[in-house]
Coordinates of C-alpha atoms in Angstrom, one line a residue:
Chain A
M1 CA 178.3 95.5 93.4
A2 CA 180.1 93.3 90.8
T3 CA 177.0 92.1 89.1
H4 CA 173.8 93.9 88.3
R5 CA 170.6 92.0 87.6
F6 CA 169.6 94.9 85.2
D7 CA 171.0 96.8 82.2
P8 CA 174.8 97.0 83.0
D9 CA 175.0 100.1 81.1
F10 CA 172.1 102.1 82.8
T11 CA 174.1 103.9 85.4
D12 CA 176.9 104.8 83.0
N13 CA 174.3 106.2 80.6
V14 CA 172.9 108.3 83.3
I15 CA 176.3 109.7 84.3
K16 CA 177.2 110.2 80.6
S17 CA 174.1 112.2 80.1
M18 CA 175.9 115.3 81.8
G19 CA 176.8 117.8 79.1
P20 CA 180.2 119.5 78.4
Q21 CA 179.1 122.8 80.4
T22 CA 178.6 120.9 83.7
P23 CA 180.9 122.5 86.3
E24 CA 183.7 120.0 87.1
R25 CA 183.2 119.7 90.8
F26 CA 179.4 119.4 90.1
R27 CA 180.1 116.5 87.7
E28 CA 182.5 114.9 90.3
I29 CA 179.8 114.9 93.0
M30 CA 176.9 113.8 90.8
T31 CA 179.0 110.9 89.1
S32 CA 179.6 109.4 92.8
L33 CA 176.1 110.3 94.0
I34 CA 174.3 108.6 91.1
R35 CA 176.5 105.5 91.1
H36 CA 176.0 105.2 95.0
V37 CA 172.1 105.8 94.8
H38 CA 171.8 103.4 91.9
D39 CA 173.8 100.6 93.7
F40 CA 171.8 101.2 96.8
A41 CA 168.6 100.5 94.9
R42 CA 170.1 97.3 93.2
E43 CA 171.6 96.0 96.5
T44 CA 168.3 96.2 98.4
N45 CA 166.0 95.5 95.5
L46 CA 164.3 98.7 96.2
T47 CA 160.7 98.7 95.2
V48 CA 158.7 101.6 93.8
D49 CA 156.5 101.6 97.1
E50 CA 159.6 101.7 99.3
W51 CA 161.4 104.5 97.1
M52 CA 158.0 106.4 97.1
A53 CA 157.8 106.2 101.0
G54 CA 161.3 107.8 101.1
V55 CA 160.3 110.5 98.5
K56 CA 157.4 111.3 100.9
M57 CA 159.7 111.7 103.9
M58 CA 161.9 113.9 101.9
N59 CA 159.1 116.1 100.8
W60 CA 157.8 116.2 104.4
A61 CA 160.9 117.3 105.7
G62 CA 161.1 120.4 103.2
Q63 CA 157.5 121.2 104.2
M64 CA 158.5 121.3 108.0
S65 CA 161.5 123.5 107.3
D66 CA 161.6 127.2 107.7
D67 CA 164.0 129.9 109.1
K68 CA 163.9 128.3 112.5
R69 CA 164.0 124.7 111.7
N70 CA 165.9 122.6 109.2
E71 CA 164.3 119.1 109.1
G72 CA 166.3 118.2 105.9
Q73 CA 169.5 118.7 107.8
L74 CA 168.3 116.8 110.9
L75 CA 167.4 113.8 108.6
C76 CA 171.0 113.8 107.5
D77 CA 172.2 114.3 111.2
V78 CA 170.5 111.0 112.4
I79 CA 172.3 108.9 109.8
G80 CA 175.7 110.5 110.9
L81 CA 176.2 112.6 107.6
E82 CA 176.6 116.0 109.2
S83 CA 179.2 114.7 111.5
L84 CA 181.1 113.2 108.7
V85 CA 181.1 116.1 106.4
D86 CA 182.1 118.3 109.4
E87 CA 185.1 115.8 109.9
I88 CA 185.9 116.0 106.2
T89 CA 185.7 119.9 106.0
Y90 CA 187.8 120.3 109.0
K91 CA 190.5 118.1 107.7
L92 CA 190.7 119.8 104.4
A93 CA 190.7 123.3 106.2
Q94 CA 193.6 122.0 108.4
E95 CA 195.6 120.5 105.4
A96 CA 195.1 123.5 103.3
E97 CA 198.3 125.9 103.2
D98 CA 196.0 129.1 103.6
T99 CA 193.8 127.6 106.4
P100 CA 190.4 129.0 105.1
T101 CA 188.0 130.1 108.2
A102 CA 186.0 127.2 109.4
T103 CA 182.7 129.2 109.5
A104 CA 180.8 126.3 107.7
I105 CA 181.1 124.0 110.6
L106 CA 179.9 126.2 113.4
G107 CA 176.4 124.6 113.6
P108 CA 173.0 126.2 113.5
F109 CA 173.2 128.0 116.9
F110 CA 176.5 130.0 116.5
R111 CA 176.1 133.9 116.4
P112 CA 178.7 135.9 115.0
D113 CA 177.7 138.8 117.0
T114 CA 178.1 137.0 120.3
K115 CA 178.9 139.6 123.1
W116 CA 182.3 140.2 124.5
R117 CA 182.5 139.3 128.4
Q118 CA 185.1 139.7 131.0
N119 CA 187.0 136.8 132.3
G120 CA 185.1 135.4 135.4
D121 CA 181.7 136.7 134.2
N122 CA 178.5 134.5 134.5
V123 CA 176.8 133.8 131.1
V124 CA 173.8 132.2 132.9
E125 CA 170.7 134.3 133.5
G126 CA 167.2 133.4 134.6
V127 CA 167.6 129.7 134.0
K128 CA 165.6 127.2 136.1
G129 CA 167.2 124.1 137.5
G130 CA 170.7 123.1 136.4
E131 CA 174.1 123.1 138.0
M132 CA 176.6 126.0 137.9
V133 CA 180.1 125.2 136.6
F134 CA 183.4 127.5 136.9
M135 CA 185.0 126.7 133.6
H136 CA 188.6 127.8 133.2
G137 CA 191.9 127.0 131.5
R138 CA 194.6 128.2 129.2
V139 CA 194.9 128.7 125.4
I140 CA 198.3 127.2 124.5
D141 CA 200.6 126.5 121.4
F142 CA 200.1 122.9 120.7
V143 CA 203.7 122.5 119.8
T144 CA 205.8 124.8 122.2
K145 CA 202.9 124.4 125.0
K146 CA 203.4 128.3 125.6
P147 CA 200.2 130.3 126.7
L148 CA 198.6 132.6 123.9
V149 CA 197.9 136.1 125.4
N150 CA 194.8 137.8 124.0
A151 CA 193.5 134.7 122.3
T152 CA 189.8 134.5 121.7
V153 CA 187.5 131.9 123.4
E154 CA 183.9 131.8 122.4
M155 CA 181.3 129.5 123.9
W156 CA 177.6 128.8 123.7
E157 CA 175.2 126.1 125.1
A158 CA 171.7 125.2 125.4
S159 CA 169.6 125.9 128.5
T160 CA 168.1 123.2 130.8
N161 CA 165.0 122.9 128.6
G162 CA 167.2 121.9 125.5
L163 CA 166.8 125.2 123.8
Y164 CA 169.5 127.7 122.8
E165 CA 168.6 131.4 123.5
Q166 CA 167.5 132.2 119.8
Q167 CA 165.2 129.4 119.7
D168 CA 163.5 130.3 123.1
P169 CA 161.5 133.4 123.7
E170 CA 161.8 132.8 127.4
Q171 CA 165.6 133.3 127.4
V172 CA 167.2 136.9 127.5
E173 CA 169.3 137.7 124.5
H174 CA 173.0 136.3 124.5
N175 CA 172.0 134.1 127.4
L176 CA 174.4 131.1 127.7
R177 CA 177.0 132.4 125.3
G178 CA 180.0 134.7 125.4
R179 CA 183.2 135.8 123.8
F180 CA 186.4 136.0 126.1
R181 CA 190.0 137.2 125.7
T182 CA 192.8 135.3 127.4
D183 CA 194.7 137.3 129.9
E184 CA 198.6 137.9 130.2
E185 CA 199.0 134.2 131.4
G186 CA 196.9 132.9 128.5
K187 CA 194.0 132.1 130.9
Y188 CA 190.2 132.4 130.4
S189 CA 187.4 131.7 132.8
Y190 CA 183.5 132.0 133.1
Y191 CA 180.7 130.7 134.9
C192 CA 178.2 128.6 132.9
L193 CA 175.8 125.8 133.1
R194 CA 176.8 122.1 133.4
P195 CA 175.1 121.2 130.1
T196 CA 172.2 118.9 130.0
P197 CA 171.2 116.3 127.4
Y198 CA 168.3 117.2 125.1
P199 CA 166.4 115.5 122.4
V200 CA 166.5 116.6 118.8
P201 CA 162.9 117.5 117.6
D202 CA 161.0 114.3 116.8
D203 CA 157.8 115.3 115.5
G204 CA 158.9 115.0 111.8
P205 CA 160.5 112.6 109.4
A206 CA 163.8 112.4 111.4
G207 CA 161.9 111.5 114.5
K208 CA 160.1 108.8 112.3
V209 CA 163.4 107.3 111.1
L210 CA 164.7 107.4 114.6
K211 CA 161.7 105.5 115.8
L212 CA 161.8 103.0 113.0
M213 CA 165.5 102.3 113.8
D214 CA 164.5 101.8 117.3
R215 CA 166.7 104.7 118.6
H216 CA 166.2 107.5 121.1
P217 CA 166.6 111.2 120.0
F218 CA 168.8 112.4 122.5
R219 CA 172.1 114.3 122.1
P220 CA 174.7 114.1 125.0
A221 CA 175.4 117.3 126.9
H222 CA 177.9 119.6 125.4
I223 CA 179.3 123.1 125.3
H224 CA 180.4 124.6 122.0
I225 CA 183.8 126.3 122.0
I226 CA 185.7 128.2 119.3
A227 CA 189.2 129.5 119.9
T228 CA 191.3 131.8 117.6
Y229 CA 194.5 133.3 117.6
D230 CA 196.5 135.2 114.9
G231 CA 198.8 133.1 113.1
Y232 CA 197.1 129.7 114.3
K233 CA 194.4 127.5 112.9
P234 CA 191.0 128.3 114.4
L235 CA 189.4 125.5 116.6
T236 CA 185.8 124.7 116.5
T237 CA 184.7 122.1 118.8
Q238 CA 182.2 120.6 121.2
I239 CA 183.1 119.2 124.6
F240 CA 181.0 116.5 126.3
D241 CA 180.2 115.6 129.8
S242 CA 181.9 112.3 130.8
K243 CA 178.9 111.3 133.1
D244 CA 176.3 111.8 130.3
P245 CA 174.2 108.8 129.7
Y246 CA 173.9 109.3 126.0
L247 CA 177.8 109.7 125.5
T248 CA 178.1 106.5 123.6
N249 CA 174.7 106.8 121.7
D250 CA 174.6 110.5 120.6
S251 CA 171.6 110.7 118.1
V252 CA 173.7 112.6 115.6
F253 CA 177.1 111.0 116.1
A254 CA 179.1 114.0 117.1
V255 CA 180.9 112.7 120.0
K256 CA 184.9 112.1 119.9
D257 CA 186.6 110.4 122.7
S258 CA 189.2 113.4 122.8
L259 CA 186.3 115.8 123.5
V260 CA 185.2 114.1 126.8
V261 CA 185.7 116.2 130.0
D262 CA 185.2 115.7 133.7
F263 CA 183.2 118.1 135.7
V264 CA 184.6 117.9 139.3
P265 CA 183.2 119.2 142.7
R266 CA 184.4 122.8 143.6
E267 CA 184.7 123.9 147.1
G268 CA 184.1 127.3 148.7
D269 CA 182.6 129.1 145.7
T270 CA 179.1 130.3 146.3
Q271 CA 178.6 130.8 142.6
A272 CA 179.3 127.2 141.3
G273 CA 179.4 123.6 142.9
L274 CA 181.3 122.4 139.9
E275 CA 184.6 123.1 138.2
L276 CA 186.0 122.3 134.7
E277 CA 189.5 123.0 133.7
Y278 CA 190.1 122.7 130.1
D279 CA 193.2 123.8 128.2
I280 CA 192.7 124.6 124.6
K281 CA 195.7 123.8 122.3
L282 CA 196.0 125.7 119.0
V283 CA 198.1 124.6 116.0
P284 CA 200.4 127.1 114.2
N285 CA 199.3 127.9 110.7
E286 CA 202.7 126.5 109.3
S287 CA 202.4 123.3 111.2
K288 CA 201.5 120.0 109.6
A289 CA 199.9 118.7 112.8
N290 CA 196.1 118.0 112.5
R291 CA 193.1 118.6 114.6
V292 CA 193.7 118.2 118.2
Chain B
M1 CA 186.3 102.6 99.1
A2 CA 189.2 100.4 100.3
T3 CA 190.7 103.1 102.4
H4 CA 189.0 105.9 104.5
R5 CA 190.8 108.9 105.6
F6 CA 188.6 109.0 108.7
D7 CA 187.7 106.8 111.7
P8 CA 187.3 103.4 110.0
D9 CA 184.4 102.4 112.6
F10 CA 182.3 105.5 112.1
T11 CA 180.0 104.0 109.6
D12 CA 179.6 100.6 111.2
N13 CA 178.8 102.4 114.4
V14 CA 176.0 104.4 112.8
I15 CA 174.6 101.2 111.4
K16 CA 174.9 99.3 114.8
S17 CA 173.0 102.0 116.6
M18 CA 169.9 100.5 115.1
G19 CA 167.9 98.8 118.1
P20 CA 166.5 95.2 118.1
Q21 CA 162.9 96.5 117.4
T22 CA 163.9 97.8 113.9
P23 CA 161.8 96.1 111.2
E24 CA 164.2 93.7 109.3
R25 CA 163.4 95.2 105.9
F26 CA 163.9 98.7 107.3
R27 CA 167.2 97.6 108.7
E28 CA 168.4 96.1 105.4
I29 CA 167.4 99.4 103.5
M30 CA 169.1 101.7 106.1
T31 CA 172.3 99.6 106.3
S32 CA 172.9 99.9 102.6
L33 CA 171.7 103.5 102.4
I34 CA 174.1 104.7 105.3
R35 CA 176.9 102.8 103.8
H36 CA 176.5 104.4 100.3
V37 CA 175.8 107.9 101.6
H38 CA 178.8 107.8 103.8
D39 CA 181.1 106.4 100.9
F40 CA 179.7 109.0 98.6
A41 CA 180.8 111.7 101.1
R42 CA 184.2 110.2 101.7
E43 CA 184.9 109.6 98.0
T44 CA 184.1 113.2 96.9
N45 CA 185.4 114.8 100.1
L46 CA 182.1 116.3 100.4
T47 CA 182.2 119.6 102.4
V48 CA 179.8 121.1 104.8
D49 CA 178.9 124.0 102.4
E50 CA 178.2 121.4 99.6
W51 CA 176.1 119.1 101.8
M52 CA 174.1 122.1 103.0
A53 CA 173.5 123.1 99.3
G54 CA 172.0 119.6 98.9
V55 CA 170.0 119.9 102.0
K56 CA 168.5 123.2 100.8
M57 CA 167.6 121.6 97.3
M58 CA 165.9 118.8 99.2
N59 CA 163.9 121.2 101.4
W60 CA 163.0 123.3 98.4
A61 CA 161.7 120.2 96.6
G62 CA 159.3 119.5 99.6
Q63 CA 158.3 123.0 99.8
M64 CA 157.3 123.0 96.0
S65 CA 155.2 119.7 96.5
D66 CA 151.6 119.3 96.9
D67 CA 148.6 117.2 95.8
K68 CA 149.3 118.1 92.0
R69 CA 153.1 118.0 91.9
N70 CA 155.8 115.8 93.5
E71 CA 159.1 117.5 93.2
G72 CA 161.0 115.2 95.3
Q73 CA 159.9 112.4 92.8
L74 CA 161.1 114.5 89.9
L75 CA 164.5 115.0 91.5
C76 CA 164.9 111.3 91.6
D77 CA 163.7 110.9 88.2
V78 CA 166.3 113.0 86.6
I79 CA 169.0 110.9 88.1
G80 CA 167.4 107.7 86.9
L81 CA 166.1 106.4 90.1
E82 CA 162.5 106.0 89.3
S83 CA 163.3 104.1 86.1
L84 CA 165.6 101.8 88.1
V85 CA 163.1 100.9 90.8
D86 CA 160.4 100.5 88.4
E87 CA 162.5 97.9 86.6
I88 CA 163.3 96.3 89.8
T89 CA 159.8 96.0 90.9
Y90 CA 158.6 94.9 87.6
K91 CA 161.1 92.0 87.6
L92 CA 160.3 91.2 91.3
A93 CA 156.5 90.9 90.3
Q94 CA 157.1 89.0 87.3
E95 CA 159.3 86.4 89.2
A96 CA 156.9 86.2 92.1
E97 CA 155.0 82.9 92.1
D98 CA 151.6 84.8 92.8
T99 CA 152.3 87.8 90.4
P100 CA 151.0 90.7 92.4
T101 CA 149.4 93.4 90.4
A102 CA 151.8 95.9 89.3
T103 CA 149.8 99.0 90.5
A104 CA 152.8 100.6 92.0
I105 CA 154.4 101.3 88.7
L106 CA 151.6 103.0 87.0
G107 CA 153.1 106.4 87.1
P108 CA 151.3 109.5 88.4
F109 CA 148.7 110.1 85.6
F110 CA 147.0 106.7 85.6
R111 CA 143.4 106.8 86.7
P112 CA 141.8 103.6 88.1
D113 CA 138.3 104.9 86.9
T114 CA 139.4 105.1 83.2
K115 CA 136.3 104.9 81.1
W116 CA 135.5 101.9 78.8
R117 CA 135.3 102.7 75.1
Q118 CA 134.4 100.7 72.0
N119 CA 137.1 99.5 69.6
G120 CA 137.5 102.2 66.9
D121 CA 136.5 105.0 69.2
N122 CA 138.4 108.3 69.2
V123 CA 139.9 109.4 72.4
V124 CA 140.8 112.8 71.3
E125 CA 138.6 115.7 72.0
G126 CA 139.1 119.5 71.7
V127 CA 143.0 119.3 71.1
K128 CA 144.7 122.0 69.1
G129 CA 147.5 120.8 66.8
G130 CA 148.9 117.4 66.8
E131 CA 148.5 114.4 64.2
M132 CA 145.9 111.8 64.4
V133 CA 146.8 108.1 64.6
F134 CA 144.8 104.9 64.2
M135 CA 146.4 102.6 66.5
H136 CA 145.5 99.0 66.5
G137 CA 146.8 95.3 67.0
R138 CA 146.1 92.2 69.0
V139 CA 146.7 91.0 72.3
I140 CA 148.4 87.5 72.2
D141 CA 149.9 84.8 74.1
F142 CA 153.6 85.4 74.3
V143 CA 154.3 81.4 74.2
T144 CA 151.5 80.2 71.7
K145 CA 151.0 83.4 69.8
K146 CA 147.2 82.8 70.1
P147 CA 144.9 85.8 70.2
L148 CA 143.4 86.5 73.6
V149 CA 139.6 87.4 73.4
N150 CA 138.2 90.0 75.8
A151 CA 141.5 91.1 77.1
T152 CA 141.7 94.5 78.5
V153 CA 143.9 97.4 76.9
E154 CA 144.1 100.7 78.6
M155 CA 145.9 103.6 77.3
W156 CA 146.7 107.3 78.4
E157 CA 148.7 110.2 76.8
A158 CA 149.6 113.8 77.2
S159 CA 148.0 116.4 75.0
T160 CA 150.0 118.5 72.6
N161 CA 150.8 121.1 75.4
G162 CA 152.4 118.3 77.5
L163 CA 149.6 118.0 79.9
Y164 CA 147.6 115.1 80.9
E165 CA 143.8 115.8 81.3
Q166 CA 143.9 115.8 85.1
Q167 CA 146.7 118.4 85.1
D168 CA 145.0 120.7 82.6
P169 CA 141.7 122.5 83.3
E170 CA 141.3 123.2 79.4
Q171 CA 140.8 119.6 78.7
V172 CA 137.6 117.5 79.1
E173 CA 137.5 114.7 81.6
H174 CA 139.0 111.4 80.4
N175 CA 140.4 113.0 77.3
L176 CA 143.2 111.1 75.6
R177 CA 142.6 108.0 77.7
G178 CA 140.4 104.9 77.4
R179 CA 139.9 101.3 78.3
F180 CA 139.1 98.7 75.6
R181 CA 138.3 95.1 75.2
T182 CA 139.7 92.8 72.5
D183 CA 137.2 91.3 70.1
E184 CA 136.8 87.7 69.1
E185 CA 140.0 87.9 67.1
G186 CA 141.9 89.4 69.9
K187 CA 142.0 92.8 68.3
Y188 CA 141.8 96.3 69.9
S189 CA 141.8 99.6 68.0
Y190 CA 141.4 103.4 68.7
Y191 CA 142.1 106.8 67.4
C192 CA 144.7 108.7 69.5
L193 CA 147.2 111.5 69.2
R194 CA 150.7 110.9 67.7
P195 CA 152.3 111.8 71.1
T196 CA 154.6 114.7 71.3
P197 CA 157.7 115.4 73.5
Y198 CA 157.2 117.6 76.6
P199 CA 159.5 118.9 79.3
V200 CA 159.3 118.0 82.8
P201 CA 158.5 121.0 85.1
D202 CA 162.0 123.0 85.3
D203 CA 161.2 125.8 87.7
G204 CA 162.4 123.9 90.9
P205 CA 165.3 122.1 92.2
A206 CA 165.1 119.2 89.5
G207 CA 165.2 121.8 86.8
K208 CA 168.3 123.4 88.6
V209 CA 170.1 120.0 88.8
L210 CA 169.2 119.6 85.0
K211 CA 170.7 122.9 84.2
L212 CA 173.8 122.3 86.2
M213 CA 174.1 118.9 84.6
D214 CA 173.8 120.7 81.1
R215 CA 170.8 118.7 80.3
H216 CA 167.5 119.5 78.6
P217 CA 164.3 118.8 80.4
F218 CA 162.4 116.9 77.7
R219 CA 160.7 113.5 77.7
P220 CA 160.3 111.8 74.4
A221 CA 156.8 111.4 73.1
H222 CA 155.1 108.2 74.5
I223 CA 151.9 106.4 75.1
H224 CA 151.2 104.6 78.3
I225 CA 149.6 101.2 78.0
I226 CA 148.4 98.5 80.3
A227 CA 147.0 95.1 79.1
T228 CA 145.6 92.5 81.5
Y229 CA 144.0 89.1 80.9
D230 CA 143.0 86.4 83.5
G231 CA 145.7 84.0 84.0
Y232 CA 148.3 86.2 82.5
K233 CA 151.0 88.5 83.9
P234 CA 149.7 92.2 83.7
L235 CA 151.9 94.3 81.4
T236 CA 152.4 98.0 82.2
T237 CA 154.4 99.9 79.7
Q238 CA 155.1 102.9 77.6
I239 CA 155.7 102.9 73.8
F240 CA 157.9 105.6 72.2
D241 CA 158.0 107.2 68.9
S242 CA 161.1 106.2 66.8
K243 CA 161.3 109.5 65.1
D244 CA 161.5 111.4 68.6
P245 CA 164.5 113.7 68.8
Y246 CA 164.7 112.9 72.6
L247 CA 164.5 109.1 72.1
T248 CA 168.3 108.8 73.1
N249 CA 168.3 111.3 75.8
D250 CA 165.0 111.0 77.9
S251 CA 165.5 113.2 80.8
V252 CA 164.0 110.6 83.2
F253 CA 165.8 107.6 81.4
A254 CA 162.6 105.5 80.8
V255 CA 163.1 104.5 77.3
K256 CA 164.0 100.9 76.3
D257 CA 164.9 99.7 72.8
S258 CA 162.0 97.1 72.7
L259 CA 159.5 99.8 73.3
V260 CA 160.3 102.0 70.3
V261 CA 157.7 102.0 67.5
D262 CA 157.1 103.4 64.0
F263 CA 154.1 105.7 63.1
V264 CA 153.6 105.1 59.4
P265 CA 151.3 107.0 57.0
R266 CA 147.7 105.9 56.6
E267 CA 145.8 106.1 53.4
G268 CA 142.1 106.7 52.8
D269 CA 141.1 107.5 56.4
T270 CA 139.7 111.0 56.9
Q271 CA 140.0 110.5 60.8
A272 CA 143.8 109.8 60.7
G273 CA 147.0 110.4 58.6
L274 CA 149.0 108.0 60.5
E275 CA 148.8 104.4 61.6
L276 CA 150.4 102.3 64.4
E277 CA 150.1 98.6 64.4
Y278 CA 151.2 97.1 67.9
D279 CA 150.7 93.7 69.1
I280 CA 150.8 93.2 72.8
K281 CA 152.2 89.8 74.1
L282 CA 151.2 88.6 77.6
V283 CA 153.0 86.0 79.5
P284 CA 151.1 83.2 81.2
N285 CA 151.2 83.3 85.0
E286 CA 152.9 79.9 85.2
S287 CA 155.5 80.8 82.5
K288 CA 159.1 81.5 83.6
A289 CA 159.5 84.1 80.9
N290 CA 160.3 87.7 81.8
R291 CA 158.9 91.0 80.8
V292 CA 158.5 91.1 77.0

């Protein structure tokens, strides 16, 4: 805002109140946060009652949160913030010389102890409804297109009720997730579910914000994937079903065009009526190429 | 930000996701909020870990809050937001033709059922330590300077332990607060405490943010005052002791120069060693004058 209706030094004074012992990164973050929060209040002529409604929403989010649920995170998600910081973090990691591992952007349902399975295994157990998919492909070098042998591919997805196994007492442990190694041709394969769309929990403040914004709570169907190989930048991603009705209006804004895939009919396989071929391209550590 | 490192349409897409049923004021607020939150993340290159630290802080604030404590509010206060929205709300109320009552900006320790007292009464009961003050003055018309007879003056202040009576089981009910009517010369008077500085609660996320910002938690000493008179704009304010060490660095940024007062020695009064003369100026409803 170029002009303030109020004391023009107010925001600078709040920023200058930080003492010399403030850690530099914290000072950088708070300086930008204070400036934007104040500009937001001035731009909208935010009243005490409106601000207090927001405070109550934030407090309610904390009160709903526990080991199994993070409503503060969800409130950020529905305004696109997690998706944005994920993108920022990923770019920073890709640009860094020493490519720090991208553990931070794995999402809440990743498990570090995911069990190893054999190529061709079925990760689906005891799920009602849903369509079976034979998913397969290669892990290849983004630059040379050569297959990467013994690369790791890890996948996880929600069940047809919208729940991941650790959220759902009805599912067996490690259901709908697995860790695979590519064979001598760089190939991986497994049977999984065609993912189904599910709503984010809408019984708290995030649901209230969504309703006020006249939006639905659904996330488009997706499968989480991580691929790693020594000497290459790890890839953490989600792939989305091109037929999904929520593809263009994901409630948490995580869809990118390059991550949309087609499930096609599969003939002569009693285990699956659908097939998905998906090659995963990894970028060598020394490459300047970005996320692919 | 003039340039984004990321998808330039991302923020607009989040804003456009709001449906046609979104209430107009909510759309206005969310549009500005989303734009500023996203710009904040891009400007600071906010990482997932840093964002998640903020989410945990917000959730913690909610978990600490209850009927007696609002930690989400306090988190806003230490970055000056409450003081700013108070100013905005007050200006809007002053500018409005029908001068809505300013109940919103009374702060958390106002009581609508404050008891009526006689001019010259003592509002202090059973308080340890502290200095007694005889506070007096007139309520006058800001424009004509004429005294206003039968105007209402309401005051409340914290005890020497930093607690208001409703926070403190040791204090008698209605301690350190009272409602008075001006006499035929427009005068009010009472005995009260010279207010003392006190820290905001610092055992939660607001305290953590203050520590990280290398700031103390103290508020300068102050007395809350509301004055009202039919046909005049109500005045809600706080007055601050000019000798207070925290006058220039209030932890919640509520001090304004015009609200600083001098307590002076008082001779020959066994009830009080200090005196404060303070005239309260009220603006007629039809006046264009702003807060005084």
